[in-house]
Amino acid sequence: MASTPSSAPRALLRPMVARGRDESHRAASPLELFFDLCFVVAVAQAGMSLVHAVAENHAGQGVLNYAMVFFAIYWAWVNFSWFSSAYDNDDALFRVVTLVQMAGVLVLAAGVSEAFDHHFFVLWLGYLIMRLAMVTQWLRAATGCTGDERGMALRYATGIALCQVGWLSLLLLPEEGRPWAFLLMVIAELCVPAVAEHRHSTTWHPHHISERYGLFTIIVLGESISAATVAVKSAVDEHNELGRLIPISIGGLLIVFAAWWIYFVVPVQGRLRSNRQAFLWGYGHYLILGSAAAIGSGIEICVEHTVGKAHVSQLAANASVTVPTAVYLVIVWWLLARYYKAGTAQQLVLPVTTLLVLACTFAGEWAVLAAGLVLTATITVGVTLAARPPSRRRGGQAVG
C-alpha cells in the first residue's frame, strides 16, 4: 500500500500528486493548524478596526472596509485549504512555500488598519505574497500530472496570477471607484475555481475539508470571546462599570456558545459529494466566518457604548451584535442545518430565532443578554425536538 505524506519518512522533495478522497483517518496537519494560527492575527486586526470605525460613527464605511478586508483573509485561507486537501505531500518545499504564505498573512494583518483609512498598499502586498505562493504550488502540481488534470492546475495558476493584476485597481483608482473594482475582482476570484475545474475536479477530501472549516470557525468564535473579554476587562479597569457590563458579558458568552453549538450539531461532510455542493458551501462560509468574527466586534462596541466611549446610539450598538448574529444563523441554516431537519417545527427553529434576535435590537441595554437568552432557548427547543422518538408509521404514513 502506498504511504501517505503523514506516514512516509520526511523528505526534501516528493512528487506532488493528487491524494485520494477515500483516504481513511484524514485530519488536519500540524502545518495547517499553524497556518490557521496566523490568520487569527488578521481576523483580530479586522475586528479591531471595525470596532474603531463603528465607535466613531462611521458604520457604513467601516462595514464596507471590513467586508473587503475579510474577503482577502477568507479567500487566501480557502484557496490554501482546498489545495492542501488535494495535493498536500508535506515535503520540505511544500512546507517552505506554506510558510511564505503565512508571512504574507502577517503582512496583510499589518496593513488592515491602514486599509480602513483607505491606504491599501500593505494589504495588497500581503495578499500578493500569499497568492503568488499559491501560484507556485499550482505550477508545481502541474509538473506532477498530465492531461486534463495538468490543464486544471495551469488554469488555476494563470487565473490567480491574472487576478493579482486586477487587484492593482485598488491602488490606482480614486476612492469612489474602489468598491466597484473590489466587487468585480471578487467575482473574478470566485470564478477561477469554476473555470479551472470545468473539465477535471480536484480530489479534495470531504472529511478533511469539513474539519478545516470547522476548526477555522472555532478560531473565529474564540477570537470573538477573546475580544469581548479584553473589552470588558478594560472597561471595568477604567470605569468601574461592572454592574452594567455583566448583562453584556453573559449575553455575549451565550451567543458565542450557541453559535458553536448550532454550527456543529450536524455532520456536514455527508453533503459534500460534488463540486457544486462544495462550492456553494465553501463560498457561503464567507458570510458565516465574517459574521462570527463581527459578533465579537459588536460585543466590544456595546461595551464601549456602555462606558461612553462609542459615539453611536444604543440602537446602533445593539444592532452591531444582533445583525451579525442573525446573518450567522440564517446562513448556517441555509447551508447546513436545513438538510438535517425533519418536519416543519425543526425547520422553523432557526428562521424564527433569527427574527427574535433581530427584535432584541430594541431591548435597550438588555439587548445582548436578551439575544443570548433567545439563543439558549433555541438550543433547548432544538435538542428537545431532536430527542423526540421517530414518528410511528401506519400504513406507510407517518403518525404524529
Coordinates of C-alpha atoms in Angstrom, one line a residue:
M1 CA 0.0 0.0 0.0
A2 CA 1.4 3.5 -0.9
S3 CA 2.4 5.6 2.0
T4 CA 0.6 8.9 2.7
P5 CA 2.5 12.1 3.5
S6 CA 1.7 11.6 7.2
S7 CA 3.2 8.1 7.3
A8 CA 6.1 8.4 4.9
P9 CA 9.6 9.3 6.0
R10 CA 10.4 13.0 5.9
A11 CA 11.8 14.1 2.6
L12 CA 13.1 17.2 0.9
L13 CA 11.1 16.7 -2.2
R14 CA 8.3 14.3 -3.1
P15 CA 6.2 14.0 -6.2
M16 CA 3.1 16.3 -5.8
V17 CA 0.3 14.1 -6.9
A18 CA -3.3 14.1 -6.1
R19 CA -4.4 12.4 -2.9
G20 CA -7.4 10.1 -2.8
R21 CA -10.8 11.1 -1.5
D22 CA -11.1 7.7 0.1
E23 CA -8.1 8.1 2.5
S24 CA -9.0 6.9 6.0
H25 CA -8.4 8.9 9.1
R26 CA -7.6 12.1 7.1
A27 CA -7.2 15.0 9.5
A28 CA -5.7 18.5 9.7
S29 CA -1.9 18.5 9.8
P30 CA 0.2 20.5 12.3
L31 CA 1.2 22.8 9.4
E32 CA -2.4 23.5 8.6
L33 CA -3.1 24.3 12.3
F34 CA -0.1 26.6 12.4
F35 CA -1.3 28.2 9.2
D36 CA -4.7 28.9 10.8
L37 CA -3.0 30.5 13.8
C38 CA -1.5 33.2 11.6
F39 CA -4.9 34.0 10.3
V40 CA -6.1 34.7 13.9
V41 CA -3.9 37.8 13.8
A42 CA -5.5 39.1 10.6
V43 CA -9.0 38.4 11.9
A44 CA -8.3 40.2 15.1
Q45 CA -7.0 43.2 13.3
A46 CA -10.1 43.3 11.0
G47 CA -12.4 43.1 14.0
M48 CA -10.5 45.8 15.9
S49 CA -10.6 48.2 13.0
L50 CA -14.3 47.6 12.6
V51 CA -14.9 48.4 16.3
H52 CA -13.0 51.7 15.9
A53 CA -14.9 52.7 12.7
V54 CA -18.3 52.0 14.2
A55 CA -17.5 53.6 17.6
E56 CA -16.5 56.8 15.7
N57 CA -19.9 56.7 14.0
H58 CA -18.6 55.6 10.6
A59 CA -20.5 52.3 10.5
G60 CA -21.3 52.3 6.8
Q61 CA -17.7 52.8 5.6
G62 CA -16.4 50.6 8.4
V63 CA -18.6 47.6 7.4
L64 CA -17.6 48.1 3.7
N65 CA -13.9 48.1 4.6
Y66 CA -14.4 45.1 6.9
A67 CA -16.1 43.2 4.1
M68 CA -13.2 43.9 1.7
V69 CA -10.5 43.0 4.2
F70 CA -12.2 39.9 5.4
F71 CA -12.6 38.7 1.9
A72 CA -8.9 38.9 1.4
I73 CA -8.4 36.9 4.6
Y74 CA -11.1 34.3 3.8
W75 CA -10.2 33.7 0.2
A76 CA -6.5 33.2 0.8
W77 CA -7.3 30.7 3.6
V78 CA -9.9 28.9 1.4
N79 CA -7.6 28.5 -1.6
F80 CA -4.8 27.0 0.6
S81 CA -7.2 24.7 2.4
W82 CA -8.7 23.2 -0.7
F83 CA -5.3 22.8 -2.4
S84 CA -3.9 21.2 0.6
S85 CA -6.8 18.8 0.8
A86 CA -6.0 17.6 -2.7
Y87 CA -2.2 17.9 -3.0
D88 CA -0.5 18.2 0.4
N89 CA 2.6 16.0 0.2
D90 CA 4.2 17.5 3.3
D91 CA 7.6 17.6 1.9
A92 CA 10.1 20.4 2.7
L93 CA 9.3 22.5 -0.3
F94 CA 5.5 22.4 0.4
R95 CA 6.3 23.5 3.9
V96 CA 8.5 26.4 2.9
V97 CA 6.0 27.7 0.4
T98 CA 3.3 27.5 3.0
L99 CA 5.5 29.4 5.5
V100 CA 5.8 32.1 2.8
Q101 CA 2.1 32.3 2.6
M102 CA 2.0 32.7 6.4
A103 CA 4.4 35.6 6.2
G104 CA 2.0 37.1 3.7
V105 CA -0.8 36.8 6.2
L106 CA 1.1 38.7 8.7
V107 CA 2.0 41.4 6.2
L108 CA -1.7 41.6 5.3
A109 CA -2.6 41.9 9.0
A110 CA -0.2 44.7 9.4
G111 CA -2.0 46.6 6.7
V112 CA -5.5 46.2 7.9
S113 CA -5.8 49.4 10.0
E114 CA -4.3 51.4 7.1
A115 CA -6.9 49.8 4.7
F116 CA -9.6 51.2 6.9
D117 CA -8.0 54.6 6.3
H118 CA -8.1 54.0 2.5
H119 CA -4.5 53.1 2.2
F120 CA -4.3 49.6 0.6
F121 CA -0.7 49.1 -0.3
V122 CA 0.4 47.0 2.6
L123 CA -2.8 45.0 2.5
W124 CA -2.4 44.4 -1.3
L125 CA 1.3 43.4 -0.7
G126 CA 0.4 40.8 1.9
Y127 CA -2.3 39.4 -0.3
L128 CA 0.0 39.3 -3.3
I129 CA 2.6 37.3 -1.3
M130 CA 0.0 34.8 -0.4
R131 CA -1.4 34.4 -3.8
L132 CA 1.9 34.2 -5.7
A133 CA 2.9 31.5 -3.3
M134 CA -0.3 29.7 -4.3
V135 CA 0.6 30.1 -7.9
T136 CA 3.9 28.4 -7.2
Q137 CA 2.0 25.5 -5.6
W138 CA -0.3 25.0 -8.6
L139 CA 2.6 25.2 -11.0
R140 CA 4.4 22.5 -9.0
A141 CA 1.2 20.4 -9.0
A142 CA 1.1 20.8 -12.8
T143 CA 4.5 19.3 -13.2
G144 CA 3.4 16.1 -11.5
C145 CA 0.3 15.4 -13.6
T146 CA -0.9 15.1 -17.2
G147 CA -3.9 15.6 -19.4
D148 CA -7.0 17.4 -18.0
E149 CA -5.5 17.4 -14.5
R150 CA -2.5 19.3 -15.8
G151 CA -4.7 21.7 -17.6
M152 CA -6.7 22.4 -14.5
A153 CA -3.6 23.1 -12.4
L154 CA -2.3 25.5 -15.1
R155 CA -5.7 27.3 -15.3
Y156 CA -5.6 27.8 -11.5
A157 CA -2.1 29.2 -11.7
T158 CA -3.0 31.5 -14.6
G159 CA -6.3 32.7 -13.1
I160 CA -4.8 33.5 -9.7
A161 CA -1.9 35.4 -11.3
L162 CA -4.2 37.4 -13.6
C163 CA -6.4 38.4 -10.6
Q164 CA -3.4 39.9 -8.8
V165 CA -3.0 42.3 -11.7
G166 CA -6.6 43.3 -11.3
W167 CA -6.2 43.9 -7.6
L168 CA -3.9 46.8 -8.5
S169 CA -7.0 48.8 -9.3
L170 CA -7.5 49.3 -5.5
L171 CA -4.2 51.3 -5.5
L172 CA -4.7 53.1 -8.8
L173 CA -8.4 54.1 -8.8
P174 CA -9.9 57.0 -7.0
E175 CA -11.6 56.3 -3.7
E176 CA -15.2 56.3 -5.0
G177 CA -14.3 53.7 -7.7
R178 CA -12.7 51.2 -5.3
P179 CA -15.9 49.4 -4.1
W180 CA -16.9 48.7 -7.6
A181 CA -13.4 47.4 -8.5
F182 CA -13.5 45.3 -5.4
L183 CA -16.8 43.8 -6.4
L184 CA -15.6 42.9 -9.9
M185 CA -12.4 41.4 -8.5
V186 CA -14.3 39.3 -6.0
I187 CA -16.4 37.9 -8.9
A188 CA -13.2 37.2 -10.9
E189 CA -11.6 35.4 -7.9
L190 CA -14.7 33.3 -7.3
C191 CA -14.9 32.3 -11.0
V192 CA -11.3 30.9 -11.0
P193 CA -12.1 27.6 -9.4
A194 CA -15.2 27.0 -11.5
V195 CA -13.3 27.8 -14.7
A196 CA -10.2 25.8 -13.6
E197 CA -12.2 22.7 -12.7
H198 CA -14.8 22.6 -15.5
R199 CA -13.0 19.5 -17.1
H200 CA -11.3 18.0 -14.1
S201 CA -12.0 18.3 -10.4
T202 CA -9.5 18.3 -7.6
T203 CA -9.6 15.3 -5.2
W204 CA -10.4 17.2 -2.1
H205 CA -11.3 15.1 0.9
P206 CA -14.8 15.7 2.3
H207 CA -14.0 14.9 5.9
H208 CA -10.8 16.8 5.8
I209 CA -12.4 19.9 4.3
S210 CA -15.3 19.9 6.8
E211 CA -12.8 19.6 9.6
R212 CA -10.7 22.5 8.2
Y213 CA -13.8 24.8 8.0
G214 CA -14.9 23.7 11.5
L215 CA -11.6 24.5 13.0
F216 CA -11.5 27.9 11.4
T217 CA -15.0 28.6 12.7
I218 CA -13.8 27.7 16.2
I219 CA -10.9 30.0 15.8
V220 CA -13.1 32.9 14.7
L221 CA -15.6 32.3 17.6
G222 CA -12.7 32.1 20.0
E223 CA -11.4 35.4 18.7
S224 CA -14.9 36.9 19.5
I225 CA -14.6 35.6 23.1
S226 CA -11.1 37.0 23.4
A227 CA -12.0 40.4 22.0
A228 CA -15.1 40.7 24.2
T229 CA -13.2 39.7 27.3
V230 CA -10.5 42.3 26.7
A231 CA -13.1 45.0 26.1
V232 CA -15.0 44.2 29.3
K233 CA -11.8 44.0 31.4
S234 CA -10.5 47.4 30.1
A235 CA -13.9 49.0 30.7
V236 CA -14.1 47.6 34.3
D237 CA -10.5 48.8 35.0
E238 CA -11.1 52.3 33.7
H239 CA -14.7 53.0 34.5
N240 CA -15.8 50.6 37.3
E241 CA -19.0 49.8 35.4
L242 CA -19.1 46.1 36.3
G243 CA -22.8 46.1 37.1
R244 CA -23.9 47.4 33.7
L245 CA -21.4 45.2 31.9
I246 CA -22.4 41.9 33.4
P247 CA -25.5 41.5 31.2
I248 CA -23.4 42.2 28.1
S249 CA -20.8 39.7 29.2
I250 CA -23.3 36.9 30.0
G251 CA -25.3 37.6 26.8
G252 CA -22.2 37.7 24.6
L253 CA -20.9 34.4 26.0
L254 CA -24.3 32.8 25.5
I255 CA -24.4 34.0 21.9
V256 CA -20.9 32.6 21.1
F257 CA -21.6 29.3 22.9
A258 CA -24.9 28.9 20.9
A259 CA -23.1 29.8 17.6
W260 CA -20.7 26.9 18.2
W261 CA -23.5 24.5 19.2
I262 CA -25.6 25.3 16.1
Y263 CA -22.7 25.0 13.7
F264 CA -21.5 21.6 14.9
V265 CA -24.9 20.0 15.6
V266 CA -24.9 18.3 12.1
P267 CA -22.2 16.2 10.3
V268 CA -21.7 18.4 7.2
Q269 CA -19.3 16.1 5.3
G270 CA -22.2 13.9 4.2
R271 CA -23.4 16.7 1.9
L272 CA -20.0 17.4 0.3
R273 CA -20.3 14.9 -2.6
S274 CA -19.7 17.2 -5.6
N275 CA -18.1 20.4 -6.6
R276 CA -21.5 22.1 -7.0
Q277 CA -22.4 21.4 -3.4
A278 CA -18.9 22.1 -2.1
F279 CA -18.5 25.4 -3.9
L280 CA -21.8 26.7 -2.6
W281 CA -21.0 25.5 0.9
G282 CA -17.4 26.9 0.8
Y283 CA -18.3 30.3 -0.7
G284 CA -21.2 30.7 1.8
H285 CA -18.7 30.4 4.7
Y286 CA -17.5 33.9 3.8
L287 CA -20.7 35.1 5.5
I288 CA -20.6 32.6 8.3
L289 CA -17.0 33.4 9.2
G290 CA -17.3 37.1 8.6
S291 CA -20.4 37.4 10.8
A292 CA -19.0 35.2 13.5
A293 CA -16.0 37.5 13.8
A294 CA -18.2 40.5 13.7
I295 CA -20.2 39.3 16.7
G296 CA -17.1 39.8 18.9
S297 CA -16.6 43.3 17.4
G298 CA -20.3 44.0 18.2
I299 CA -19.9 43.0 21.8
E300 CA -16.9 45.3 22.1
I301 CA -19.0 48.2 20.6
C302 CA -21.7 47.6 23.2
V303 CA -19.2 47.7 25.9
E304 CA -17.7 50.9 24.7
H305 CA -21.1 52.4 24.3
T306 CA -22.0 51.5 27.9
V307 CA -18.9 53.3 29.3
G308 CA -19.4 56.3 27.0
K309 CA -16.5 55.7 24.6
A310 CA -18.6 54.9 21.4
H311 CA -20.2 57.8 19.6
V312 CA -23.3 55.8 18.5
S313 CA -26.8 55.3 19.6
Q314 CA -27.9 52.5 21.9
L315 CA -29.9 51.1 18.9
A316 CA -26.8 51.1 16.7
A317 CA -24.7 49.5 19.4
N318 CA -27.3 46.7 19.8
A319 CA -27.5 46.2 16.1
S320 CA -23.7 45.6 15.9
V321 CA -24.4 42.4 17.8
T322 CA -27.8 41.3 16.7
V323 CA -27.4 41.8 13.0
P324 CA -24.2 39.7 12.5
T325 CA -25.8 37.1 14.8
A326 CA -28.9 37.0 12.6
V327 CA -26.7 36.7 9.5
Y328 CA -24.8 33.9 11.1
L329 CA -28.0 32.0 12.0
V330 CA -29.7 32.3 8.6
I331 CA -26.6 31.3 6.6
V332 CA -25.9 28.3 8.9
W333 CA -29.5 27.2 8.5
W334 CA -29.4 27.7 4.7
L335 CA -26.1 25.9 4.1
L336 CA -26.1 23.3 6.8
A337 CA -28.9 22.8 9.2
R338 CA -32.0 22.7 6.9
Y339 CA -30.8 19.5 5.3
Y340 CA -30.9 17.6 8.6
K341 CA -34.2 18.9 10.0
A342 CA -37.2 16.7 9.8
G343 CA -40.6 18.3 9.9
T344 CA -41.9 21.9 9.9
A345 CA -41.2 22.5 13.6
Q346 CA -37.5 21.7 13.3
Q347 CA -37.2 23.6 10.0
L348 CA -38.6 26.8 11.6
V349 CA -36.5 26.9 14.7
L350 CA -33.6 28.9 13.3
P351 CA -35.6 31.2 11.0
V352 CA -37.8 32.1 13.9
T353 CA -34.8 32.6 16.1
T354 CA -33.3 34.9 13.6
L355 CA -36.3 37.2 13.7
L356 CA -36.4 37.1 17.5
V357 CA -32.7 38.0 17.7
L358 CA -33.3 41.0 15.4
A359 CA -36.2 42.0 17.7
C360 CA -33.8 42.1 20.6
T361 CA -32.1 45.1 19.0
F362 CA -34.9 47.2 20.5
A363 CA -34.4 45.9 24.1
G364 CA -32.2 48.8 25.2
E365 CA -29.2 48.0 27.5
W366 CA -30.6 44.4 27.8
A367 CA -30.3 43.6 24.1
V368 CA -27.2 41.4 24.2
L369 CA -28.5 39.4 27.2
A370 CA -31.9 39.1 25.6
A371 CA -30.3 37.7 22.4
G372 CA -28.2 35.3 24.4
L373 CA -31.3 34.0 26.2
V374 CA -33.2 33.6 22.9
L375 CA -30.4 31.5 21.6
T376 CA -30.2 29.5 24.8
A377 CA -33.9 28.8 24.4
T378 CA -33.3 27.9 20.8
I379 CA -30.8 25.2 21.7
T380 CA -33.2 23.8 24.3
V381 CA -36.0 23.6 21.8
G382 CA -33.8 22.1 19.1
V383 CA -32.4 19.5 21.5
T384 CA -35.9 18.6 22.7
L385 CA -37.3 18.3 19.1
A386 CA -34.3 16.2 18.0
A387 CA -34.8 13.9 21.0
R388 CA -38.4 13.0 20.2
P389 CA -38.8 9.4 19.2
P390 CA -39.4 8.8 15.4
S391 CA -43.0 9.1 14.4
R392 CA -44.8 5.8 14.3
R393 CA -45.9 4.8 10.8
R394 CA -49.3 3.4 10.0
G395 CA -49.9 2.1 6.5
G396 CA -46.7 3.7 5.3
Q397 CA -47.7 7.2 6.6
A398 CA -46.1 9.0 9.5
V399 CA -48.3 9.5 12.5
G400 CA -47.9 12.4 14.9

